PDB file of C-alpha atoms in Angstrom:
ATOM      1  CA  MET A   1     -18.729   8.781 -20.691  1.00 72.00           C
ATOM      2  CA  LYS A   2     -19.264   5.013 -19.683  1.00 83.00           C
ATOM      3  CA  TYR A   3     -22.131   4.106 -17.439  1.00 82.00           C
ATOM      4  CA  GLN A   4     -22.838   1.216 -15.302  1.00 84.00           C
ATOM      5  CA  LYS A   5     -26.438   0.745 -14.873  1.00 87.00           C
ATOM      6  CA  LEU A   6     -27.796  -0.705 -11.577  1.00 88.00           C
ATOM      7  CA  SER A   7     -29.188  -3.869 -13.248  1.00 90.00           C
ATOM      8  CA  SER A   8     -31.307  -6.391 -11.361  1.00 91.00           C
ATOM      9  CA  GLN A   9     -28.234  -8.523 -10.441  1.00 91.00           C
ATOM     10  CA  PHE A  10     -26.144  -5.601  -9.420  1.00 92.00           C
ATOM     11  CA  THR A  11     -29.145  -4.557  -7.175  1.00 93.00           C
ATOM     12  CA  GLU A  12     -29.563  -8.085  -5.654  1.00 94.00           C
ATOM     13  CA  PHE A  13     -25.736  -8.244  -4.970  1.00 93.00           C
ATOM     14  CA  LEU A  14     -25.823  -4.643  -3.405  1.00 94.00           C
ATOM     15  CA  LYS A  15     -28.767  -5.616  -1.324  1.00 94.00           C
ATOM     16  CA  LEU A  16     -26.926  -8.919  -0.136  1.00 95.00           C
ATOM     17  CA  ALA A  17     -23.747  -6.869   0.726  1.00 95.00           C
ATOM     18  CA  ILE A  18     -25.704  -4.475   2.702  1.00 95.00           C
ATOM     19  CA  ARG A  19     -27.290  -7.450   4.627  1.00 95.00           C
ATOM     20  CA  MET A  20     -24.056  -8.811   5.287  1.00 95.00           C
ATOM     21  CA  LEU A  21     -22.747  -5.401   6.596  1.00 95.00           C
ATOM     22  CA  GLU A  22     -25.561  -5.446   9.110  1.00 94.00           C
ATOM     23  CA  ILE A  23     -25.098  -9.220  10.217  1.00 95.00           C
ATOM     24  CA  ALA A  24     -21.251  -8.859  10.421  1.00 93.00           C
ATOM     25  CA  GLU A  25     -21.476  -5.508  12.039  1.00 94.00           C
ATOM     26  CA  ALA A  26     -19.100  -4.288   9.318  1.00 95.00           C
ATOM     27  CA  ASP A  27     -17.887  -0.692   8.771  1.00 95.00           C
ATOM     28  CA  ALA A  28     -18.727  -0.060   5.125  1.00 95.00           C
ATOM     29  CA  VAL A  29     -19.624  -1.478   1.532  1.00 96.00           C
ATOM     30  CA  LEU A  30     -16.939  -0.994  -0.964  1.00 96.00           C
ATOM     31  CA  ILE A  31     -18.173  -1.109  -4.662  1.00 96.00           C
ATOM     32  CA  PHE A  32     -15.602  -1.418  -7.626  1.00 95.00           C
ATOM     33  CA  VAL A  33     -17.337  -0.037 -10.697  1.00 93.00           C
ATOM     34  CA  ASP A  34     -16.278   0.041 -14.332  1.00 91.00           C
ATOM     35  CA  GLY A  35     -18.521   3.063 -15.167  1.00 90.00           C
ATOM     36  CA  GLN A  36     -20.465   5.805 -13.548  1.00 92.00           C
ATOM     37  CA  PRO A  37     -23.417   4.381 -11.580  1.00 91.00           C
ATOM     38  CA  GLU A  38     -26.998   5.682 -11.405  1.00 92.00           C
ATOM     39  CA  TRP A  39     -26.089   7.672  -8.257  1.00 93.00           C
ATOM     40  CA  GLU A  40     -29.766   7.979  -7.086  1.00 92.00           C
ATOM     41  CA  LYS A  41     -30.810   4.498  -7.380  1.00 93.00           C
ATOM     42  CA  LEU A  42     -27.403   3.404  -5.747  1.00 93.00           C
ATOM     43  CA  LYS A  43     -28.153   5.695  -2.892  1.00 93.00           C
ATOM     44  CA  ALA A  44     -31.627   4.518  -2.331  1.00 93.00           C
ATOM     45  CA  VAL A  45     -30.407   0.797  -2.007  1.00 92.00           C
ATOM     46  CA  ALA A  46     -27.745   1.796   0.225  1.00 90.00           C
ATOM     47  CA  ASP A  47     -30.245   3.348   2.429  1.00 88.00           C
ATOM     48  CA  ASN A  48     -27.916   5.410   4.694  1.00 88.00           C
ATOM     49  CA  HIS A  49     -25.440   2.725   5.267  1.00 93.00           C
ATOM     50  CA  LYS A  50     -21.584   3.513   4.530  1.00 94.00           C
ATOM     51  CA  VAL A  51     -20.772   3.050   0.870  1.00 95.00           C
ATOM     52  CA  ILE A  52     -17.738   3.671  -0.788  1.00 96.00           C
ATOM     53  CA  VAL A  53     -17.441   3.542  -4.471  1.00 96.00           C
ATOM     54  CA  ALA A  54     -14.090   2.808  -5.940  1.00 94.00           C
ATOM     55  CA  ALA A  55     -13.151   3.436  -9.964  1.00 92.00           C
ATOM     56  CA  ASP A  56     -10.256   3.411 -12.103  1.00 90.00           C
ATOM     57  CA  ARG A  57     -11.212   6.896 -13.665  1.00 90.00           C
ATOM     58  CA  GLU A  58     -12.140  10.016 -11.934  1.00 90.00           C
ATOM     59  CA  GLU A  59     -14.855  10.636 -14.497  1.00 92.00           C
ATOM     60  CA  PHE A  60     -16.753   7.499 -13.090  1.00 93.00           C
ATOM     61  CA  LEU A  61     -17.207   9.291  -9.902  1.00 93.00           C
ATOM     62  CA  GLU A  62     -18.577  12.504 -11.232  1.00 92.00           C
ATOM     63  CA  GLY A  63     -21.422  13.572  -9.094  1.00 91.00           C
ATOM     64  CA  ILE A  64     -20.915  11.139  -6.005  1.00 92.00           C
ATOM     65  CA  GLU A  65     -20.358  14.403  -3.855  1.00 87.00           C
ATOM     66  CA  ASP A  66     -23.859  15.081  -4.090  1.00 87.00           C
ATOM     67  CA  THR A  67     -25.173  11.675  -2.868  1.00 89.00           C
ATOM     68  CA  GLY A  68     -23.313  11.266   0.557  1.00 88.00           C
ATOM     69  CA  LEU A  69     -21.560   8.284  -0.457  1.00 92.00           C
ATOM     70  CA  HIS A  70     -17.608   8.171  -0.565  1.00 94.00           C
ATOM     71  CA  GLY A  71     -15.432   8.096  -3.538  1.00 94.00           C
ATOM     72  CA  VAL A  72     -11.874   6.452  -4.272  1.00 92.00           C
ATOM     73  CA  VAL A  73      -9.893   6.768  -7.535  1.00 90.00           C
ATOM     74  CA  VAL A  74      -7.538   3.830  -8.130  1.00 85.00           C
ATOM     75  CA  GLU A  75      -5.996   4.418 -11.760  1.00 76.00           C
ATOM     76  CA  LEU A  76      -4.821   0.935 -12.123  1.00 76.00           C
ATOM     77  CA  GLU A  77      -6.774   0.112 -15.308  1.00 78.00           C
ATOM     78  CA  GLU A  78      -4.277  -2.753 -16.517  1.00 76.00           C
ATOM     79  CA  SER A  79      -3.975  -4.470 -13.199  1.00 76.00           C
ATOM     80  CA  PRO A  80      -5.927  -7.616 -11.804  1.00 81.00           C
ATOM     81  CA  ILE A  81      -9.033  -6.927 -10.052  1.00 85.00           C
ATOM     82  CA  LEU A  82      -7.799  -7.967  -6.541  1.00 81.00           C
ATOM     83  CA  GLU A  83      -4.898  -5.638  -6.842  1.00 76.00           C
ATOM     84  CA  LYS A  84      -7.156  -2.865  -7.621  1.00 84.00           C
ATOM     85  CA  LEU A  85      -9.453  -3.734  -4.695  1.00 86.00           C
ATOM     86  CA  MET A  86      -6.534  -3.785  -2.123  1.00 81.00           C
ATOM     87  CA  HIS A  87      -5.279  -0.306  -3.496  1.00 78.00           C
ATOM     88  CA  ALA A  88      -8.777   1.000  -3.083  1.00 86.00           C
ATOM     89  CA  LEU A  89      -8.620  -0.166   0.432  1.00 86.00           C
ATOM     90  CA  VAL A  90      -5.484   1.403   1.125  1.00 78.00           C
ATOM     91  CA  GLU A  91      -6.654   4.618  -0.552  1.00 79.00           C
ATOM     92  CA  ALA A  92      -9.676   4.611   1.718  1.00 84.00           C
ATOM     93  CA  VAL A  93      -7.632   4.305   4.683  1.00 79.00           C
ATOM     94  CA  ALA A  94      -5.235   7.104   3.651  1.00 69.00           C
ATOM     95  CA  ASN A  95      -8.442   9.268   2.980  1.00 76.00           C
ATOM     96  CA  ASP A  96      -9.886   8.634   6.499  1.00 79.00           C
ATOM     97  CA  GLN A  97     -12.771   6.904   5.039  1.00 89.00           C
ATOM     98  CA  LEU A  98     -11.759   3.747   6.730  1.00 86.00           C
ATOM     99  CA  SER A  99      -9.891   2.772   9.876  1.00 82.00           C
ATOM    100  CA  THR A 100      -6.928   0.273   9.770  1.00 73.00           C
ATOM    101  CA  GLY A 101      -8.988  -2.169  11.719  1.00 79.00           C
ATOM    102  CA  ALA A 102     -12.237  -1.665   9.608  1.00 88.00           C
ATOM    103  CA  LYS A 103     -14.371  -4.698   8.421  1.00 93.00           C
ATOM    104  CA  VAL A 104     -15.637  -4.229   4.643  1.00 95.00           C
ATOM    105  CA  VAL A 105     -17.784  -6.009   2.494  1.00 96.00           C
ATOM    106  CA  ALA A 106     -16.482  -5.664  -1.079  1.00 94.00           C
ATOM    107  CA  LEU A 107     -18.621  -5.935  -4.135  1.00 94.00           C
ATOM    108  CA  TYR A 108     -16.878  -6.257  -7.620  1.00 93.00           C
ATOM    109  CA  SER A 109     -16.538  -7.987 -11.140  1.00 90.00           C
ATOM    110  CA  GLY A 110     -14.211 -10.922 -10.001  1.00 86.00           C
ATOM    111  CA  PHE A 111     -14.832 -12.980 -12.895  1.00 85.00           C
ATOM    112  CA  ASP A 112     -17.093 -11.321 -15.461  1.00 81.00           C
ATOM    113  CA  GLU A 113     -15.765  -8.059 -16.482  1.00 77.00           C
ATOM    114  CA  GLU A 114     -19.391  -6.921 -17.659  1.00 80.00           C
ATOM    115  CA  ARG A 115     -21.301  -7.349 -14.470  1.00 86.00           C
ATOM    116  CA  ILE A 116     -20.806  -7.400 -10.735  1.00 90.00           C
ATOM    117  CA  ASP A 117     -20.664 -11.072  -9.598  1.00 90.00           C
ATOM    118  CA  THR A 118     -18.509 -11.365  -6.480  1.00 93.00           C
ATOM    119  CA  ILE A 119     -18.943 -10.510  -2.826  1.00 94.00           C
ATOM    120  CA  SER A 120     -15.905 -10.613  -0.341  1.00 93.00           C
ATOM    121  CA  PHE A 121     -15.543  -9.925   3.429  1.00 93.00           C
ATOM    122  CA  ILE A 122     -12.318  -8.436   4.428  1.00 89.00           C
ATOM    123  CA  ARG A 123     -10.967  -7.575   7.619  1.00 86.00           C
ATOM    124  CA  LEU A 124      -8.364  -4.783   6.963  1.00 80.00           C
ATOM    125  CA  ASP A 125      -6.144  -5.397   9.877  1.00 69.00           C
ATOM    126  CA  GLU A 126      -5.359  -8.699   8.170  1.00 59.00           C
ATOM    127  CA  ARG A 127      -5.476  -7.716   4.634  1.00 57.00           C
ATOM    128  CA  LEU A 128      -3.387  -4.621   4.826  1.00 59.00           C
ATOM    129  CA  GLY A 129      -0.626  -6.392   6.621  1.00 58.00           C
ATOM    130  CA  ARG A 130      -0.274  -9.042   3.865  1.00 59.00           C
ATOM    131  CA  LEU A 131       1.715  -8.071   0.869  1.00 60.00           C
ATOM    132  CA  THR A 132       2.402 -10.483  -2.209  1.00 60.00           C
ATOM    133  CA  SER A 133       5.810 -11.329  -3.524  1.00 62.00           C
ATOM    134  CA  ARG A 134       4.284 -10.038  -6.843  1.00 62.00           C
ATOM    135  CA  ASP A 135       4.163  -6.667  -5.441  1.00 68.00           C
ATOM    136  CA  LEU A 136       7.849  -6.486  -5.164  1.00 72.00           C
ATOM    137  CA  ARG A 137       8.581  -8.778  -7.948  1.00 70.00           C
ATOM    138  CA  LYS A 138       7.082  -6.536 -10.558  1.00 70.00           C
ATOM    139  CA  LEU A 139       9.456  -3.741  -9.618  1.00 75.00           C
ATOM    140  CA  GLU A 140      12.290  -3.827 -12.564  1.00 74.00           C
ATOM    141  CA  THR A 141      15.389  -3.816 -10.148  1.00 81.00           C
ATOM    142  CA  SER A 142      18.639  -6.046 -10.070  1.00 83.00           C
ATOM    143  CA  VAL A 143      18.000  -6.101  -6.101  1.00 86.00           C
ATOM    144  CA  PRO A 144      17.149  -9.752  -5.058  1.00 89.00           C
ATOM    145  CA  LEU A 145      13.531 -10.284  -4.016  1.00 85.00           C
ATOM    146  CA  GLU A 146      14.710 -11.613  -0.622  1.00 86.00           C
ATOM    147  CA  THR A 147      16.718  -8.467   0.120  1.00 90.00           C
ATOM    148  CA  LEU A 148      13.823  -6.161  -0.627  1.00 89.00           C
ATOM    149  CA  LYS A 149      11.306  -8.156   1.599  1.00 87.00           C
ATOM    150  CA  ILE A 150      13.731  -8.115   4.528  1.00 90.00           C
ATOM    151  CA  VAL A 151      14.195  -4.220   4.083  1.00 92.00           C
ATOM    152  CA  VAL A 152      10.367  -3.715   3.600  1.00 90.00           C
ATOM    153  CA  ASP A 153       9.427  -5.861   6.699  1.00 86.00           C
ATOM    154  CA  LEU A 154      12.035  -3.808   8.812  1.00 91.00           C
ATOM    155  CA  ALA A 155      10.595  -0.551   7.642  1.00 91.00           C
ATOM    156  CA  VAL A 156       6.957  -1.728   8.256  1.00 87.00           C
ATOM    157  CA  GLU A 157       8.055  -2.736  11.956  1.00 87.00           C
ATOM    158  CA  ILE A 158       9.645   0.596  12.606  1.00 90.00           C
ATOM    159  CA  GLY A 159       6.598   2.501  11.160  1.00 88.00           C
ATOM    160  CA  ARG A 160       4.371   0.318  13.318  1.00 83.00           C
ATOM    161  CA  GLU A 161       6.152   0.109  16.509  1.00 84.00           C
ATOM    162  CA  GLY A 162       8.380   3.210  16.634  1.00 83.00           C
ATOM    163  CA  ARG A 163      10.737   3.240  19.500  1.00 79.00           C
ATOM    164  CA  GLU A 164      10.210   3.535  23.050  1.00 76.00           C
ATOM    165  CA  GLY A 165       6.706   4.593  22.411  1.00 74.00           C
ATOM    166  CA  LYS A 166       7.670   7.293  20.095  1.00 83.00           C
ATOM    167  CA  PRO A 167       7.140   7.478  16.309  1.00 85.00           C
ATOM    168  CA  VAL A 168      10.064   7.092  14.174  1.00 89.00           C
ATOM    169  CA  GLY A 169      10.717   8.028  10.713  1.00 91.00           C
ATOM    170  CA  THR A 170      13.585   6.873   8.596  1.00 94.00           C
ATOM    171  CA  CYS A 171      14.909   5.970   5.139  1.00 95.00           C
ATOM    172  CA  PHE A 172      16.446   2.925   3.400  1.00 97.00           C
ATOM    173  CA  VAL A 173      18.274   3.022   0.174  1.00 96.00           C
ATOM    174  CA  VAL A 174      18.632  -0.601  -1.454  1.00 96.00           C
ATOM    175  CA  GLY A 175      21.121  -1.231  -4.373  1.00 93.00           C
ATOM    176  CA  ASP A 176      23.425   0.527  -6.552  1.00 93.00           C
ATOM    177  CA  HIS A 177      25.147   1.550  -3.203  1.00 94.00           C
ATOM    178  CA  ARG A 178      28.545   3.010  -4.742  1.00 95.00           C
ATOM    179  CA  LYS A 179      26.465   5.672  -6.524  1.00 95.00           C
ATOM    180  CA  VAL A 180      24.051   6.370  -3.606  1.00 95.00           C
ATOM    181  CA  LEU A 181      27.147   6.911  -1.439  1.00 95.00           C
ATOM    182  CA  SER A 182      28.747   9.112  -3.648  1.00 94.00           C
ATOM    183  CA  ASN A 183      25.589  11.182  -3.747  1.00 94.00           C
ATOM    184  CA  SER A 184      25.460  11.338  -0.136  1.00 93.00           C
ATOM    185  CA  ALA A 185      27.406  12.547   2.808  1.00 92.00           C
ATOM    186  CA  PRO A 186      27.783  11.521   6.407  1.00 89.00           C
ATOM    187  CA  SER A 187      25.618  13.517   8.834  1.00 85.00           C
ATOM    188  CA  GLY A 188      28.187  12.844  11.773  1.00 82.00           C
ATOM    189  CA  PHE A 189      29.222   9.599  13.473  1.00 83.00           C
ATOM    190  CA  ASP A 190      28.287   6.442  11.622  1.00 88.00           C
ATOM    191  CA  PRO A 191      27.391   3.859  14.279  1.00 89.00           C
ATOM    192  CA  LEU A 192      28.105   1.079  11.771  1.00 90.00           C
ATOM    193  CA  LYS A 193      31.724   1.882  10.740  1.00 88.00           C
ATOM    194  CA  GLY A 194      34.183  -0.447  11.500  1.00 88.00           C
ATOM    195  CA  TYR A 195      31.976  -3.588  11.740  1.00 90.00           C
ATOM    196  CA  ALA A 196      32.800  -6.620   9.924  1.00 91.00           C
ATOM    197  CA  LYS A 197      30.370  -7.350   7.018  1.00 91.00           C
ATOM    198  CA  LYS A 198      28.669 -10.228   8.633  1.00 89.00           C
ATOM    199  CA  ASP A 199      27.768  -7.962  11.502  1.00 92.00           C
ATOM    200  CA  ARG A 200      26.116  -5.576   8.935  1.00 94.00           C
ATOM    201  CA  HIS A 201      23.722  -8.081   7.171  1.00 94.00           C
ATOM    202  CA  ILE A 202      19.989  -7.248   7.553  1.00 92.00           C
ATOM    203  CA  GLY A 203      19.449 -11.122   7.449  1.00 90.00           C
ATOM    204  CA  ASP A 204      20.466 -11.293  11.094  1.00 91.00           C
ATOM    205  CA  ARG A 205      17.765 -10.473  13.407  1.00 90.00           C
ATOM    206  CA  SER A 206      19.987  -8.764  15.886  1.00 92.00           C
ATOM    207  CA  VAL A 207      21.425  -6.489  13.268  1.00 92.00           C
ATOM    208  CA  ARG A 208      17.824  -5.348  12.527  1.00 92.00           C
ATOM    209  CA  GLU A 209      17.128  -4.908  16.234  1.00 92.00           C
ATOM    210  CA  ASN A 210      20.158  -2.742  16.244  1.00 92.00           C
ATOM    211  CA  LEU A 211      19.068  -0.820  13.009  1.00 93.00           C
ATOM    212  CA  LYS A 212      15.695   0.080  14.724  1.00 91.00           C
ATOM    213  CA  GLU A 213      17.851   1.874  17.464  1.00 90.00           C
ATOM    214  CA  ILE A 214      19.900   3.791  14.823  1.00 90.00           C
ATOM    215  CA  ALA A 215      16.774   4.586  12.830  1.00 91.00           C
ATOM    216  CA  GLN A 216      16.241   7.376  15.514  1.00 88.00           C
ATOM    217  CA  LEU A 217      19.152   9.158  14.165  1.00 88.00           C
ATOM    218  CA  ASP A 218      19.037  11.552  11.199  1.00 88.00           C
ATOM    219  CA  GLY A 219      19.997  10.279   7.773  1.00 91.00           C
ATOM    220  CA  ALA A 220      19.393   7.214   5.608  1.00 94.00           C
ATOM    221  CA  PHE A 221      20.748   3.672   5.599  1.00 95.00           C
ATOM    222  CA  VAL A 222      22.555   2.706   2.528  1.00 96.00           C
ATOM    223  CA  VAL A 223      21.955  -1.151   1.818  1.00 96.00           C
ATOM    224  CA  ASN A 224      23.887  -3.234  -0.592  1.00 95.00           C
ATOM    225  CA  ALA A 225      21.834  -5.444  -2.938  1.00 93.00           C
ATOM    226  CA  ASP A 226      23.196  -8.476  -1.170  1.00 93.00           C
ATOM    227  CA  GLY A 227      21.656  -7.034   2.375  1.00 93.00           C
ATOM    228  CA  THR A 228      24.772  -5.737   3.700  1.00 94.00           C
ATOM    229  CA  VAL A 229      24.125  -2.322   5.235  1.00 95.00           C
ATOM    230  CA  GLU A 230      27.128  -0.234   3.938  1.00 95.00           C
ATOM    231  CA  ALA A 231      26.364   3.117   5.916  1.00 93.00           C
ATOM    232  CA  ALA A 232      24.055   4.806   8.208  1.00 93.00           C
ATOM    233  CA  GLY A 233      23.192   8.478   8.905  1.00 91.00           C
ATOM    234  CA  ARG A 234      23.886   9.297   5.067  1.00 92.00           C
ATOM    235  CA  MET A 235      22.486  12.950   4.063  1.00 93.00           C
ATOM    236  CA  LEU A 236      21.298  12.207   0.493  1.00 92.00           C
ATOM    237  CA  ASP A 237      22.670  15.011  -1.597  1.00 88.00           C
ATOM    238  CA  VAL A 238      20.513  15.240  -4.861  1.00 87.00           C
ATOM    239  CA  THR A 239      18.238  17.569  -6.151  1.00 83.00           C
ATOM    240  CA  SER A 240      14.410  16.971  -6.201  1.00 76.00           C
ATOM    241  CA  ALA A 241      13.662  19.684  -8.766  1.00 72.00           C
ATOM    242  CA  SER A 242      12.649  17.164 -11.225  1.00 76.00           C
ATOM    243  CA  VAL A 243      10.602  15.031  -8.818  1.00 80.00           C
ATOM    244  CA  THR A 244       6.911  15.465  -8.313  1.00 80.00           C
ATOM    245  CA  LEU A 245       5.069  14.176  -5.064  1.00 77.00           C
ATOM    246  CA  SER A 246       1.763  14.412  -3.309  1.00 73.00           C
ATOM    247  CA  LYS A 247       1.326  17.581  -0.979  1.00 71.00           C
ATOM    248  CA  GLY A 248       2.242  16.804   2.869  1.00 74.00           C
ATOM    249  CA  LEU A 249       5.168  14.881   2.223  1.00 84.00           C
ATOM    250  CA  GLY A 250       8.229  16.026   3.864  1.00 85.00           C
ATOM    251  CA  ALA A 251      11.946  16.303   3.249  1.00 88.00           C
ATOM    252  CA  ARG A 252      12.797  12.632   3.981  1.00 91.00           C
ATOM    253  CA  HIS A 253      10.158  11.659   1.048  1.00 92.00           C
ATOM    254  CA  TRP A 254      11.504  14.170  -1.587  1.00 90.00           C
ATOM    255  CA  ALA A 255      15.237  13.037  -0.753  1.00 92.00           C
ATOM    256  CA  ALA A 256      14.034   9.384  -1.068  1.00 93.00           C
ATOM    257  CA  ALA A 257      12.342   9.894  -4.420  1.00 92.00           C
ATOM    258  CA  ALA A 258      15.223  11.960  -5.929  1.00 93.00           C
ATOM    259  CA  ILE A 259      17.982   9.372  -5.023  1.00 94.00           C
ATOM    260  CA  SER A 260      15.782   6.706  -6.640  1.00 93.00           C
ATOM    261  CA  LYS A 261      15.575   8.839  -9.746  1.00 91.00           C
ATOM    262  CA  LYS A 262      19.363   9.820  -9.699  1.00 92.00           C
ATOM    263  CA  THR A 263      20.360   6.187  -9.318  1.00 93.00           C
ATOM    264  CA  LYS A 264      19.035   2.653  -9.856  1.00 93.00           C
ATOM    265  CA  ALA A 265      18.349   1.994  -6.238  1.00 93.00           C
ATOM    266  CA  ILE A 266      14.938   1.502  -4.427  1.00 94.00           C
ATOM    267  CA  SER A 267      14.442   3.911  -1.634  1.00 95.00           C
ATOM    268  CA  ILE A 268      12.023   3.230   1.282  1.00 95.00           C
ATOM    269  CA  ALA A 269      10.857   5.786   3.209  1.00 94.00           C
ATOM    270  CA  VAL A 270       9.090   5.427   6.860  1.00 93.00           C
ATOM    271  CA  SER A 271       6.771   8.736   7.480  1.00 90.00           C
ATOM    272  CA  GLU A 272       7.287   9.692  11.303  1.00 89.00           C
ATOM    273  CA  SER A 273       3.759  11.276  11.452  1.00 84.00           C
ATOM    274  CA  ASN A 274       1.791   8.073  10.602  1.00 82.00           C
ATOM    275  CA  GLY A 275       3.997   4.960   9.976  1.00 86.00           C
ATOM    276  CA  THR A 276       3.160   4.866   6.353  1.00 86.00           C
ATOM    277  CA  VAL A 277       5.879   2.954   4.057  1.00 89.00           C
ATOM    278  CA  ARG A 278       6.483   4.040   0.694  1.00 90.00           C
ATOM    279  CA  LEU A 279       8.713   2.569  -1.969  1.00 92.00           C
ATOM    280  CA  PHE A 280      10.221   4.803  -4.734  1.00 92.00           C
ATOM    281  CA  GLN A 281      11.576   3.874  -7.917  1.00 91.00           C
ATOM    282  CA  GLY A 282      12.562   6.181 -10.668  1.00 90.00           C
ATOM    283  CA  GLY A 283      11.505   9.357  -8.589  1.00 89.00           C
ATOM    284  CA  GLU A 284       7.789   8.014  -8.090  1.00 88.00           C
ATOM    285  CA  VAL A 285       5.920   6.188  -5.470  1.00 87.00           C
ATOM    286  CA  VAL A 286       5.701   2.461  -6.565  1.00 84.00           C
ATOM    287  CA  LEU A 287       4.200   1.122  -3.576  1.00 84.00           C
ATOM    288  CA  ARG A 288       2.699   2.314  -0.206  1.00 82.00           C
ATOM    289  CA  ILE A 289       2.232   0.228   2.813  1.00 81.00           C
ATOM    290  CA  GLU A 290      -0.145   1.446   5.582  1.00 73.00           C
ATOM    291  CA  PRO A 291       0.896   0.588   9.131  1.00 67.00           C
ATOM    292  CA  SER A 292      -0.771  -2.410  10.670  1.00 59.00           C
ATOM    293  CA  ARG A 293      -0.970  -3.836  14.463  1.00 49.00           C
ATOM    294  CA  ARG A 294       0.195  -7.308  13.053  1.00 51.00           C
ATOM    295  CA  ALA A 295       3.247  -8.263  11.270  1.00 53.00           C
ATOM    296  CA  MET A 296       3.676  -8.584   7.560  1.00 58.00           C
ATOM    297  CA  LYS A 297       2.787 -11.828   5.880  1.00 56.00           C
ATOM    298  CA  TRP A 298       4.170 -12.533   2.421  1.00 58.00           C
ATOM    299  CA  LYS A 299       2.052 -14.634   0.287  1.00 54.00           C
ATOM    300  CA  ASP A 300       0.680 -15.077  -3.357  1.00 50.00           C
ATOM    301  CA  LEU A 301      -2.609 -13.205  -3.886  1.00 43.00           C
ATOM    302  CA  ASP A 302      -5.295 -15.921  -4.585  1.00 48.00           C
ATOM    303  CA  PHE A 303      -9.082 -16.034  -4.856  1.00 43.00           C
ATOM    304  CA  ASP A 304      -9.111 -18.723  -2.479  1.00 46.00           C
ATOM    305  CA  ASN A 305      -7.996 -16.398   0.321  1.00 47.00           C
ATOM    306  CA  ILE A 306     -10.889 -14.031   0.023  1.00 46.00           C
ATOM    307  CA  GLN A 307     -14.242 -15.392   1.294  1.00 46.00           C
ATOM    308  CA  SER A 308     -16.442 -15.003  -1.906  1.00 46.00           C
ATOM    309  CA  ALA A 309     -20.045 -15.612  -2.935  1.00 45.00           C
ATOM    310  CA  ASN A 310     -20.516 -15.868  -6.778  1.00 45.00           C
ATOM    311  CA  ASP A 311     -23.377 -16.433  -9.099  1.00 44.00           C
TER     312      ASP A 311
END
């Protein structure tokens, strides 16, 4: 077992984080650790404030349930620290440990892997609505990045806004469209049938608004890699026997996972219950986006975009 002692520097940074929490009236302190902390000492410094401890390994959080602190397992050991941090925040929201509008003081090893050396103040309603192009670029797919961005934006809008005050769940399957069509069937009337290609391209805002209306119907959208919507209301005819997903996900997510494993497509499912958007590739969830009150912002992830205090 690897341990992370509460060194004098760690202690001083934690005290400063607690003070920042009080001054800014933040909701919690998030600490990203690289070993199992000294729980009793950590709890003593936390002094009944809400503290969430994140780690790459579940074993680093052993014993946390006896402290009153909260734990989040990230399992991204080879990823950059800011990617881990954002993932930890998303997990905390999914676990109902934080609200989507929470303010968090984050404490982590930003420059020196051997010690805690960075403090950041993060507003979740801003950060959770901000993806980086790197998040999509790292997916090994022939689908152009711009096409994925537009479809993800549209899915997030549907998840956030619903339609006429009601939540809406839907699914987009992007790329490898011929194979996707051969592994699906029409659920009934296709409202896009007969329209010219230019009138079915998701680059057009009016087309996207029409798709929001159609999203209320059963079935998935099949999107060509070039951004043309080839069909709507398709029932995905694939088995999910070889797919493993988290408990609580419904038939839409299982079908999205299964079609992404059967084909080279990227599938994007919008949860009707909470608006969460999940991207599937190879039968697995590769990216999850929580709903936000604000529109998505695509930008490069950079230390300059987080307010940091370094030793």
